[in-house]
Amino acid sequence: MFNVTNHIKSETAVEKNNPQTPFSVAKGTPQNNPFSIEKGTPQKPYFEKKELGEFNPFEARRVLNVCNICGYCNGFCDVFDAAQRRPALTTADLAHLAYLCHGCRNCLYACQYAPPHQFNINVPRTLTQMRQYSDALHVWPSALAGALRHSARTALLLTGGAIALLLGLIWLLAPNTNASGFYRVVSLPVMIVLAVIPLSWSLLALTRSWRSYWQLTRPQTAVVTWRSLRLALQDVVLLRNLRGGGHGCNDVDERFSHLRRRLHQGLLIGVGLCFAATLTALFYHHALGWSAPYPVVSIPVLLGTSGGIGIVLTTSGLLMLKWRGDLTPTTRSAQTADRTVLLVLMTVAVSGLALLIERETAAMAILLALHLGGVSALFALLPYSKLVHVGYRMMALVIEQMERQSAHHQSVLISE
Amino acid sequence: MNPAPLVIIGGGAAALCAAIAARQRGATVLLLEQAPRWQRGGNTRHSRNLRIAHDTITPLSLGTYSAAEFRADLDRATGTASNPALRQLLVDESATLTEWLAGAGVQLQPVTEGRVPPSRRTAFLRGGGTAMINALYARAAALGVMIRYDSAVTGLQFEDGRVIRVEVGRGAGAWSVTPQGVIVCSGGAQANRNWWRERWGAAAAGVVNRGIPHADGAVLNLLLQQGAQAVGDPTQAYLVAVDARSPADDGGIVTRIRCMPRGLVVDAHGQRRYDEGGDTASTRYARWGQRLLQFPGQVGYLLLDAQGLREAPPALVPPLRAPDLAVLAQQLKIPVPALRETVAAYNAAVQPPADAAQALDWHTVGLEPPKSRYALPLRERPFAAYPMRPGITFTYHGVGVDTQLRVLRRDGSSFENVWAAGMVMAPNIFSSGYVSGLALTISCVSGRLAGEQNSHL
């Protein structure tokens, strides 16, 4: 099990052992002075390559300190200017920078110090690890950090469990012959309970996690303004930090492409359409008294169908990119977490579309269990999967805009 | 049967510009890069900006920078050129360079983004030199340039003033090719320890190579052996002060030590040798690099107190720290009394200006050598030291070329099918000093010109 407190302890322990820094100077050299050069034998303690299964904040500090000296990559995204504003690179700074990084990977392929260079500078991977570390630190309740750590197992358990629960309910409860359509199999109150309970829990957990992150990373001097919120929203819509230098991300290797950025936004639109379909259906049911299932040419079905198709296409695309992609800029566990969420979303979308096609047949009950179980699990997974990034990343973007405004404000004051 | 290729020796900016320019004009091009793929690109990997003449305001640089001003800057900072016509050609051709590079897929960073140092004379590469190298390799490959990595040229066979054979590699993996022509873009000899030893003797052991380890000058030597004209100053190199704990090769930009004006620089005997406040501009890096070569053991120590350290920019390796000077001296293996005396004499000579808040105006009185600026006393504990060594960046030794970039022989005639571009011929244009962005401009301009000479192949 992943233990957050152990990580914090180990961090302080490292700091104690290395009062200033993790780098020491080689001693006992043949020359009279302690700084002789030996070709091909780098100073071990400093340039040591680490396989970072377990995250070490010192490594992130070392890497971004090199970036702060070099500065060549500042034209790719907001991370590098933000890092220069934070030369101390505290854990809070690193947590902010980790989410400001959208993982476009331009800086890895452009880095003269990227592995196998002995400096071993790999910013996207280091910040991916920092995100994983930060997520575990802020998860609520903290006992569930392991659930986040082992995202595939968690998703499998929750999705499988929810589907099994629904199948059990359908099997146990006799069909309600008075109701029509889906409600014949699962009554509306049961559906609502299966959605509302996980969703309420998740909203509570997300609020706690996101608030704890905000308290750690928010700037002490700058304030949230409408302007910073508006600009941050614009950054979300355009995924400005995923454009790299303008040619796009390094989706699978050193070539540039905008595909990942577009697929991500396509997925967002697909999920939005499905959510709109659900809201419209709720409105039909409660305000207008029209009961599901709705005809094929109706607003909920059209919205849900287009959203579902969108999700299937975009998740397939993203899964393909992840499958083909270079593992250097990321970690295996982050890759697994990404794939897990994509597969859950795909399950929900595919079962929803199948349900539409087969809703008049005997397969309906099983498909309904798959779909509702998937949705219920998706809600429960919000704080314990990759999906938690939504809030963290938005906060990082708001903080970046706040700082830029206050930096601009200060430069105006100075020039006056 | 395939036509004999134009062989380009090297894999940095000059080689790629030559390959692209020649291929665009229909030549069959084979590019031989000595480095493995991950380390391709020569010292262009470590570069960041290009010096360009521009008569109009562009998004890439502030204001305007005329060819005449560029020329005047070169004359002032690097003395006269051995080939003034070539210097003029470089300056003139630089005006069209950024557009040409953008056409080859290279991204430059507009100053309007507010993220690059405001510069009127140079344009900045987005993502630095390695990003540029990646873009140029991608373009060259798309155009059909044949690219071979791990391919060091080990021999050039000449016949009647023509190269008839290029030998690649050693031992079982050796192969050779008959070229139509050869463009040599193999850079200087700055990574070659033997070259240093021949010039500097024992001091060579105390020098760090800032760039890639492959720039051994082997092809430059092959040309000189075949009677090519030598240009430049074989005894000199461009040196910069770097952290003494840097790796032996390839540390690049981040190993520089920058805050000498804020502290004291002493040698292994604890003695000051120069005015640390004398040069506060970016020229100080090279000034200290040259000085360190003359220090005992080629090591100097930049001393800072706690206040100086707070104001110092981030550094690759943190300084050594000690609660007092005696402990610091022991760590540095400097005689304790000598270091104490140096710091005490300095502190006693410090003269505060009328406005004590102006750090720039603090200076010493009656101290030899003086410290003319930022002479704040070293008092606040803990004390810190950065050990420094000279870091070699490039050499000033190359082959003579004419304005078509054909390599010249000692009798003044030129080889029939050998051209040179980049740092291997840069000493025709300058052989002392440096101005920011010059090396990359020379490489790209000369590479492009040499490539264009080969359209008929």
Short mmCIF file of C-alpha atoms in Angstrom, two decimals, chain A residues 20-21 23 25 31-40 43 46-47 65-66 68-78 81 109-114 116-119 245-247 254 256 400 404, chain B residues 37-38 40 45-48 105 107 109 115 126-128 130-131 134 193 205-208 244-245 247-254 258 297 299 301 314-316 318-321 331-333 387 389:
data_model
loop_
_atom_site.label_atom_id
_atom_site.label_comp_id
_atom_site.label_asym_id
_atom_site.label_seq_id
_atom_site.Cartn_x
_atom_site.Cartn_y
_atom_site.Cartn_z
CA GLN A 20 21.99 21.96 2.03
CA THR A 21 21.45 19.84 -0.98
CA PHE A 23 24.79 16.85 -4.13
CA VAL A 25 31.61 16.88 -3.93
CA GLN A 31 45.68 16.42 -7.54
CA ASN A 32 46.40 18.81 -4.76
CA ASN A 33 43.02 20.45 -5.06
CA PRO A 34 39.77 18.63 -4.50
CA PHE A 35 38.30 19.36 -7.91
CA SER A 36 40.03 17.34 -10.55
CA ILE A 37 38.44 16.27 -13.76
CA GLU A 38 38.23 12.67 -14.73
CA LYS A 39 36.89 12.04 -18.16
CA GLY A 40 34.06 9.60 -18.25
CA GLN A 43 30.60 12.97 -9.97
CA TYR A 46 25.25 14.49 -8.28
CA PHE A 47 24.70 12.88 -11.63
CA ASN A 65 16.80 23.92 -10.88
CA VAL A 66 18.71 22.97 -14.05
CA ASN A 68 15.91 27.59 -14.06
CA ILE A 69 19.57 28.03 -14.98
CA CYS A 70 19.14 27.10 -18.64
CA GLY A 71 15.80 28.71 -19.52
CA TYR A 72 15.80 27.60 -23.19
CA CYS A 73 12.35 26.01 -22.98
CA ASN A 74 10.41 29.01 -21.73
CA GLY A 75 8.72 29.39 -25.13
CA PHE A 76 6.96 26.04 -24.85
CA CYS A 77 4.55 26.57 -21.96
CA ASP A 78 3.94 28.40 -18.69
CA ASP A 81 8.53 31.06 -16.25
CA TYR A 109 12.83 16.25 -26.98
CA ALA A 110 14.34 19.75 -27.09
CA CYS A 111 16.54 19.16 -24.04
CA GLN A 112 20.28 18.88 -24.58
CA TYR A 113 20.43 17.20 -21.15
CA ALA A 114 17.69 14.62 -21.71
CA PRO A 116 20.90 9.31 -21.79
CA HIS A 117 22.83 12.51 -20.99
CA GLN A 118 24.27 12.15 -17.51
CA PHE A 119 22.28 15.15 -16.22
CA GLY A 245 5.75 25.84 -29.13
CA GLY A 246 2.79 26.02 -31.51
CA HIS A 247 3.38 22.85 -33.49
CA GLU A 254 9.60 13.53 -31.29
CA PHE A 256 4.65 17.21 -33.34
CA GLU A 400 -0.59 31.17 -13.15
CA ARG A 404 1.01 36.99 -14.40
CA ARG B 37 21.66 9.72 -32.67
CA TRP B 38 20.80 10.93 -29.18
CA ARG B 40 23.53 14.42 -32.75
CA ARG B 45 22.75 21.32 -29.25
CA HIS B 46 23.90 23.79 -26.63
CA SER B 47 23.28 27.02 -28.53
CA ARG B 48 20.39 29.41 -28.22
CA GLY B 105 10.84 24.11 -39.91
CA GLN B 107 10.88 27.79 -34.68
CA GLN B 109 10.74 32.94 -30.39
CA ARG B 115 10.00 35.52 -22.52
CA ARG B 126 12.30 28.36 -29.41
CA GLY B 127 13.45 25.50 -27.21
CA GLY B 128 17.14 26.20 -27.93
CA THR B 130 18.50 20.97 -29.77
CA ALA B 131 14.97 21.87 -30.89
CA ASN B 134 15.54 18.17 -34.42
CA ARG B 193 42.72 16.60 -24.98
CA ALA B 205 44.51 18.67 -17.37
CA GLY B 206 42.65 21.43 -15.55
CA VAL B 207 40.30 22.35 -18.38
CA VAL B 208 36.69 21.23 -18.84
CA ALA B 244 35.03 22.86 -11.29
CA ARG B 245 32.70 19.99 -10.43
CA PRO B 247 31.44 16.75 -15.99
CA ALA B 248 34.49 16.51 -18.24
CA ASP B 249 32.33 16.97 -21.38
CA ASP B 250 28.93 18.20 -22.49
CA GLY B 251 27.92 20.31 -19.47
CA GLY B 252 26.77 23.14 -21.76
CA ILE B 253 25.28 26.40 -20.56
CA VAL B 254 24.29 25.41 -17.04
CA ARG B 258 28.05 33.86 -13.02
CA GLY B 297 46.04 24.07 -10.89
CA VAL B 299 41.26 26.36 -10.15
CA TYR B 301 37.33 29.94 -5.85
CA PRO B 314 20.68 29.43 -9.20
CA ALA B 315 23.67 27.17 -9.88
CA LEU B 316 24.00 23.60 -11.12
CA PRO B 318 25.37 24.22 -4.76
CA PRO B 319 28.46 25.90 -3.32
CA LEU B 320 30.50 24.48 -0.50
CA ARG B 321 29.46 26.09 2.74
CA GLN B 331 37.46 22.37 2.71
CA LEU B 332 39.09 24.15 -0.22
CA LYS B 333 42.61 23.12 0.88
CA PRO B 387 35.24 26.16 -7.23
CA ARG B 389 37.79 26.03 -13.82
#
